[in-house]
Coordinates of N, CA and C in Angstrom, one line a residue:
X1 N -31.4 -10.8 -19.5 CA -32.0 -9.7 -18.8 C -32.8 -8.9 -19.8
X2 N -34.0 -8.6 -19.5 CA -34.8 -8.2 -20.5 C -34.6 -6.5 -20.0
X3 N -35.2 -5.9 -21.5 CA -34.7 -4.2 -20.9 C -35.4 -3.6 -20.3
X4 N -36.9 -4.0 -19.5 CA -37.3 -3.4 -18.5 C -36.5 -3.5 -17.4
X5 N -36.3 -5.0 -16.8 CA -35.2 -5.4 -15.6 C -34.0 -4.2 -15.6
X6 N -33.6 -4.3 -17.0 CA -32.1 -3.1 -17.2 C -32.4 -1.5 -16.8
X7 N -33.2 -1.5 -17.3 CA -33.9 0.1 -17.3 C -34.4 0.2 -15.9
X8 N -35.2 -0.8 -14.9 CA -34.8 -0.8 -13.8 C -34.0 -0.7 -13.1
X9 N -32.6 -1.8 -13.1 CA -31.5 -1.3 -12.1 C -31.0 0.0 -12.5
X10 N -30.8 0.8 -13.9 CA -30.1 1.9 -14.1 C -30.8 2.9 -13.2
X11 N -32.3 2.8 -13.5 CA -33.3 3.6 -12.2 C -32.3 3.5 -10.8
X12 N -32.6 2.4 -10.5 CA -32.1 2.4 -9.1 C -30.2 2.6 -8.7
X13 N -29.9 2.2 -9.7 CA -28.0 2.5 -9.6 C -28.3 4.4 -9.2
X14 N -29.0 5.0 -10.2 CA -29.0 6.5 -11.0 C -29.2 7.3 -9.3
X15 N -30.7 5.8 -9.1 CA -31.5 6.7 -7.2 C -30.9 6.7 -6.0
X16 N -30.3 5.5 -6.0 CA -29.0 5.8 -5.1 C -27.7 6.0 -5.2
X17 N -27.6 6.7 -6.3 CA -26.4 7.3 -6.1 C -26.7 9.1 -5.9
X18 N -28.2 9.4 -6.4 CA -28.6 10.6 -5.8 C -28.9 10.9 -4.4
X19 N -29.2 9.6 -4.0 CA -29.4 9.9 -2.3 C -27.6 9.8 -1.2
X20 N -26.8 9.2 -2.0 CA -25.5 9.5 -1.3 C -25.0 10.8 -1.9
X21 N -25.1 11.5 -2.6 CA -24.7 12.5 -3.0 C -25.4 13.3 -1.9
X22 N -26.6 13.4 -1.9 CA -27.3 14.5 -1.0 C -26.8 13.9 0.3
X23 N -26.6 12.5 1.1 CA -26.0 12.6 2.2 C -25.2 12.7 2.5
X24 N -23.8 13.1 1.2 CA -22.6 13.0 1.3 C -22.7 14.9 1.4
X25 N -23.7 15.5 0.6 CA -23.5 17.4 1.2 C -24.2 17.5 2.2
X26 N -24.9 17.1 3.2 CA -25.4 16.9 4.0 C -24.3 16.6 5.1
X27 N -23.6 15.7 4.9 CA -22.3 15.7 6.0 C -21.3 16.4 6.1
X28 N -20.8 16.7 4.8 CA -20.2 18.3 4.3 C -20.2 19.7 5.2
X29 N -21.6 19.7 4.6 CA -22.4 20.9 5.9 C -22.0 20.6 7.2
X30 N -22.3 19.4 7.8 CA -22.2 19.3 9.2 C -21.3 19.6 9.8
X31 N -19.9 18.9 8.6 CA -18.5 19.0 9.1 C -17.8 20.5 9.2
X32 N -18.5 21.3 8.1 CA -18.0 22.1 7.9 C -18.2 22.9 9.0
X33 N -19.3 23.0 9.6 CA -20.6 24.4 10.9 C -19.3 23.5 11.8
X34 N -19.4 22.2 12.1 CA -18.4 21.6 13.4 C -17.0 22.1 13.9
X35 N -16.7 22.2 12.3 CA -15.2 23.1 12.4 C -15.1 24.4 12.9
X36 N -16.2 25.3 12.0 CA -16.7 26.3 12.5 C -16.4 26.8 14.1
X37 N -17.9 25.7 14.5 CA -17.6 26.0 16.0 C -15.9 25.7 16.8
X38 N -15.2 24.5 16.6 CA -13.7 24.4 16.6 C -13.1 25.9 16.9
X39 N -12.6 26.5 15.7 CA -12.2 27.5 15.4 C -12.6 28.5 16.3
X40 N -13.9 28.7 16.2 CA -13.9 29.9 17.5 C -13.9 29.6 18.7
X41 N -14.0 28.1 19.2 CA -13.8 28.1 20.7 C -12.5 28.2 21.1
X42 N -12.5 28.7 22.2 CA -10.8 28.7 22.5 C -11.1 27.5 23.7
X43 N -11.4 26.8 23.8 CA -11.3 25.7 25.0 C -10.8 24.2 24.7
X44 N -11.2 24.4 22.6 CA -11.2 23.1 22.5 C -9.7 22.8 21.3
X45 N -9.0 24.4 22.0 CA -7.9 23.7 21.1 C -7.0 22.9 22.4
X46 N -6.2 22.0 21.3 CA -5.2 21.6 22.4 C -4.1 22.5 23.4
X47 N -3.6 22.0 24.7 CA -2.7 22.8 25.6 C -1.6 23.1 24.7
X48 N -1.0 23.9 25.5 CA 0.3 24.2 24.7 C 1.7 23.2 25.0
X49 N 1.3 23.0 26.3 CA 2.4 21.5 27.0 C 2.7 20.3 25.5
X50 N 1.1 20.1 25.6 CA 1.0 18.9 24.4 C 1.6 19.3 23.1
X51 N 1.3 20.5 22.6 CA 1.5 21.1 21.1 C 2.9 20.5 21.2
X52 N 3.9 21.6 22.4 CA 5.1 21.2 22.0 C 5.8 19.8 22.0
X53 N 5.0 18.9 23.4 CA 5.3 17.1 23.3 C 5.3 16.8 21.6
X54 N 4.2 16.6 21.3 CA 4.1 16.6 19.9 C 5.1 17.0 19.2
X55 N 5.8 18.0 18.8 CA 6.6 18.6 18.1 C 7.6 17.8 18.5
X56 N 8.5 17.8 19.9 CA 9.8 17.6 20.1 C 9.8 15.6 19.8
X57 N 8.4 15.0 19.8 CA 8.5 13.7 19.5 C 8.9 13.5 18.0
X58 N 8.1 14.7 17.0 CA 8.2 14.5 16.0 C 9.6 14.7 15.2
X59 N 10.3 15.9 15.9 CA 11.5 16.2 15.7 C 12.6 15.2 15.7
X60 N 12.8 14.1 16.7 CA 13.2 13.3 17.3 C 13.2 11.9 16.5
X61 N 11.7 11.6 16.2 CA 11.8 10.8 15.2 C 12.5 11.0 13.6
X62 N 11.9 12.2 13.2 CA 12.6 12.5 11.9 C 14.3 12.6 12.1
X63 N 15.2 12.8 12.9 CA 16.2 12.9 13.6 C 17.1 11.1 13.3
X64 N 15.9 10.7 13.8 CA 16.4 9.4 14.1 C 16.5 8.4 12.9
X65 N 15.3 9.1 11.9 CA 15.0 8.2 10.2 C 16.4 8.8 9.3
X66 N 16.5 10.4 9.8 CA 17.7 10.5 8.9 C 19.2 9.9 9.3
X67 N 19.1 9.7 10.5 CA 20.8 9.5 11.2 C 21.3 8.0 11.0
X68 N 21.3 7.6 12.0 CA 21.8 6.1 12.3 C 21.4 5.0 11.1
X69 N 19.9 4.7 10.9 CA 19.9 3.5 10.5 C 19.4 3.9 9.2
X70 N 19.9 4.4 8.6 CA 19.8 4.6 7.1 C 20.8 4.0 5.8
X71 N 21.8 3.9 7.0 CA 23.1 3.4 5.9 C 22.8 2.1 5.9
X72 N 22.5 1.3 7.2 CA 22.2 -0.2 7.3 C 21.7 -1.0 6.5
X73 N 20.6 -0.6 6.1 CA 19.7 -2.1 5.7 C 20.5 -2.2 4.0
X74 N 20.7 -0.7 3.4 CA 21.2 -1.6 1.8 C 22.5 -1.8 2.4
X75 N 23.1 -1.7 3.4 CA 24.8 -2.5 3.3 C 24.6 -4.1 3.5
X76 N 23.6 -4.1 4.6 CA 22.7 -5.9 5.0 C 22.2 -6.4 3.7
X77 N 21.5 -5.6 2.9 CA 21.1 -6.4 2.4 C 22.1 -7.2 0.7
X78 N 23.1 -6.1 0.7 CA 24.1 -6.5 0.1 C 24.9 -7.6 0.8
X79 N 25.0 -7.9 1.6 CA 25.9 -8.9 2.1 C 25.0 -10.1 2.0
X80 N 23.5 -10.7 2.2 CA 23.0 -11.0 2.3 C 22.8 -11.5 1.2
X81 N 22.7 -11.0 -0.4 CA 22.9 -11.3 -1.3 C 24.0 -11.5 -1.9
X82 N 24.9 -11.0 -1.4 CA 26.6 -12.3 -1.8 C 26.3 -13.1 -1.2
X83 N 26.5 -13.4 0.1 CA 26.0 -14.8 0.8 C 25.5 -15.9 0.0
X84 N 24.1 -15.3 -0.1 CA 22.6 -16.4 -0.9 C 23.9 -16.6 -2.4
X85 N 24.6 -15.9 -2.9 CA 24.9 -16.3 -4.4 C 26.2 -16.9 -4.1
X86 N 27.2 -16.7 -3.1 CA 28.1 -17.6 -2.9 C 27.7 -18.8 -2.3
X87 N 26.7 -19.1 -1.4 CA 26.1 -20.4 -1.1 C 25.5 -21.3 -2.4
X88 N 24.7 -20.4 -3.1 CA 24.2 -21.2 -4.2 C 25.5 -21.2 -5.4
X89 N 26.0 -20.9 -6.1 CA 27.4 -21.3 -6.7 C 28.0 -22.6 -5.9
X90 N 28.4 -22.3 -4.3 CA 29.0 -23.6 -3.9 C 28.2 -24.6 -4.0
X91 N 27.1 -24.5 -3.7 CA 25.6 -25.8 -3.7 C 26.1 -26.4 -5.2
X92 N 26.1 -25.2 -6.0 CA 25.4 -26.0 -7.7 C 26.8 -26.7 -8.3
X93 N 28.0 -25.8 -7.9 CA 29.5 -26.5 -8.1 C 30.0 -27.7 -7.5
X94 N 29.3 -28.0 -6.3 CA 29.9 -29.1 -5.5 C 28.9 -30.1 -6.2
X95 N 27.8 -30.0 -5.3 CA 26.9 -31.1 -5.7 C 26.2 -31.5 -6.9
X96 N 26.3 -32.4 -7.8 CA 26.2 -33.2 -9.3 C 25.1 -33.4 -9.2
X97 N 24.2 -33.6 -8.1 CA 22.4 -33.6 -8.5 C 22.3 -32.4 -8.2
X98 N 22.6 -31.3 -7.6 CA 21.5 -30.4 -8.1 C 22.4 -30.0 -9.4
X99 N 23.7 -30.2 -10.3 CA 23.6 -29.2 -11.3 C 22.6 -30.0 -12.6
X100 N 22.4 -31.6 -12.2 CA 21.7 -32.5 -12.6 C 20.4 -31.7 -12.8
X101 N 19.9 -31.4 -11.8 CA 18.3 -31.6 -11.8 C 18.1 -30.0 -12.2
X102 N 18.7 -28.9 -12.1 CA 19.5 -27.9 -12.6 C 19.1 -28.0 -13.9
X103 N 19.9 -28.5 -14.9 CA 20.0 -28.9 -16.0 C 18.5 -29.1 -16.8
X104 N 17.6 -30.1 -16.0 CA 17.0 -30.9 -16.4 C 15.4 -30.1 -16.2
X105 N 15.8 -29.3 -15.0 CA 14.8 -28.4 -15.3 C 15.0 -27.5 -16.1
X106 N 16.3 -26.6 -16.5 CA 15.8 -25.6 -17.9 C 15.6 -26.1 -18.9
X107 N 15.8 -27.8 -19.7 CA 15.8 -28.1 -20.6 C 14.1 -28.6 -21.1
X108 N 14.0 -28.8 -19.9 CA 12.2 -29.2 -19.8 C 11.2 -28.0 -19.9
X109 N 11.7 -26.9 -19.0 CA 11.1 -25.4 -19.3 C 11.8 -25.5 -20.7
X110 N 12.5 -25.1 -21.3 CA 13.1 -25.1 -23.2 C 12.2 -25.3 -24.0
X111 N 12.0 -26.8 -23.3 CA 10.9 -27.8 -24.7 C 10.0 -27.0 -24.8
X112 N 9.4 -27.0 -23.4 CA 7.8 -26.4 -23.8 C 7.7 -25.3 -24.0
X113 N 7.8 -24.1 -24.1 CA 8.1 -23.0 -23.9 C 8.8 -22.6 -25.5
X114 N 9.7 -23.3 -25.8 CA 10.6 -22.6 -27.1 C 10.2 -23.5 -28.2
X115 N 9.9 -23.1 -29.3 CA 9.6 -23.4 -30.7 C 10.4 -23.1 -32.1
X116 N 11.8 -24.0 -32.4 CA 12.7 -23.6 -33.0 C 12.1 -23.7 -34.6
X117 N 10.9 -24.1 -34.9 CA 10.8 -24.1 -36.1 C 10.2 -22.8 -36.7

């Protein structure tokens, strides 16, 4: 890339990033006067029926994350993991090909991998 090409895209990176800046305070503005109007109307806040729906759902929920199913999943997931490690112990203890092939894969990861000299 020769340095006029360069010294052009920096132009153009430099020019649009000045025109999203000015659209980006431009929307700012907009949002900001929108809120504005918000605020003073009184028609466009929500009922009060809903305000409290709202709340007593949210109450309810948070209610529900702290109570019941909190103790669950690490007691499941502990069992779940003796399981998987008493099944694989009995798998590798019983059966002679996998402690075979067991074997034969960490010695082959070893080789290549470890350099005793």
């Amino acid at each position: 890339m020769t340095r006029q090409e360069e010294l052009r895209e920096r132009y153009e990176d430099a020019l649009f990033a000045m025109l999203m800046e000015g659209m980006a305070t431009l929307q700012e503005q907009e949002i900001q006067e929108t809120l504005r109007a918000l605020e003073e109307d009184p028609s466009a806040a929500p009922p009060a029926a809903l305000d409290r729906r709202c709340l007593r759902i949210a109450r309810r929920g948070r209610s529900r994350s702290r109570g019941r199913g909190r103790g669950r999943s690490p007691r499941r997931m502990a069992i779940a993991a003796c399981l998987a490690a008493a099944l694989l112990l009995t798998v590798f203890a019983t059966a002679e090909t996998v402690r075979t092939g067991a074997i034969h894969l960490v010695t082959r990861f070893l080789d290549g991998h470890m350099d005793l000299d």
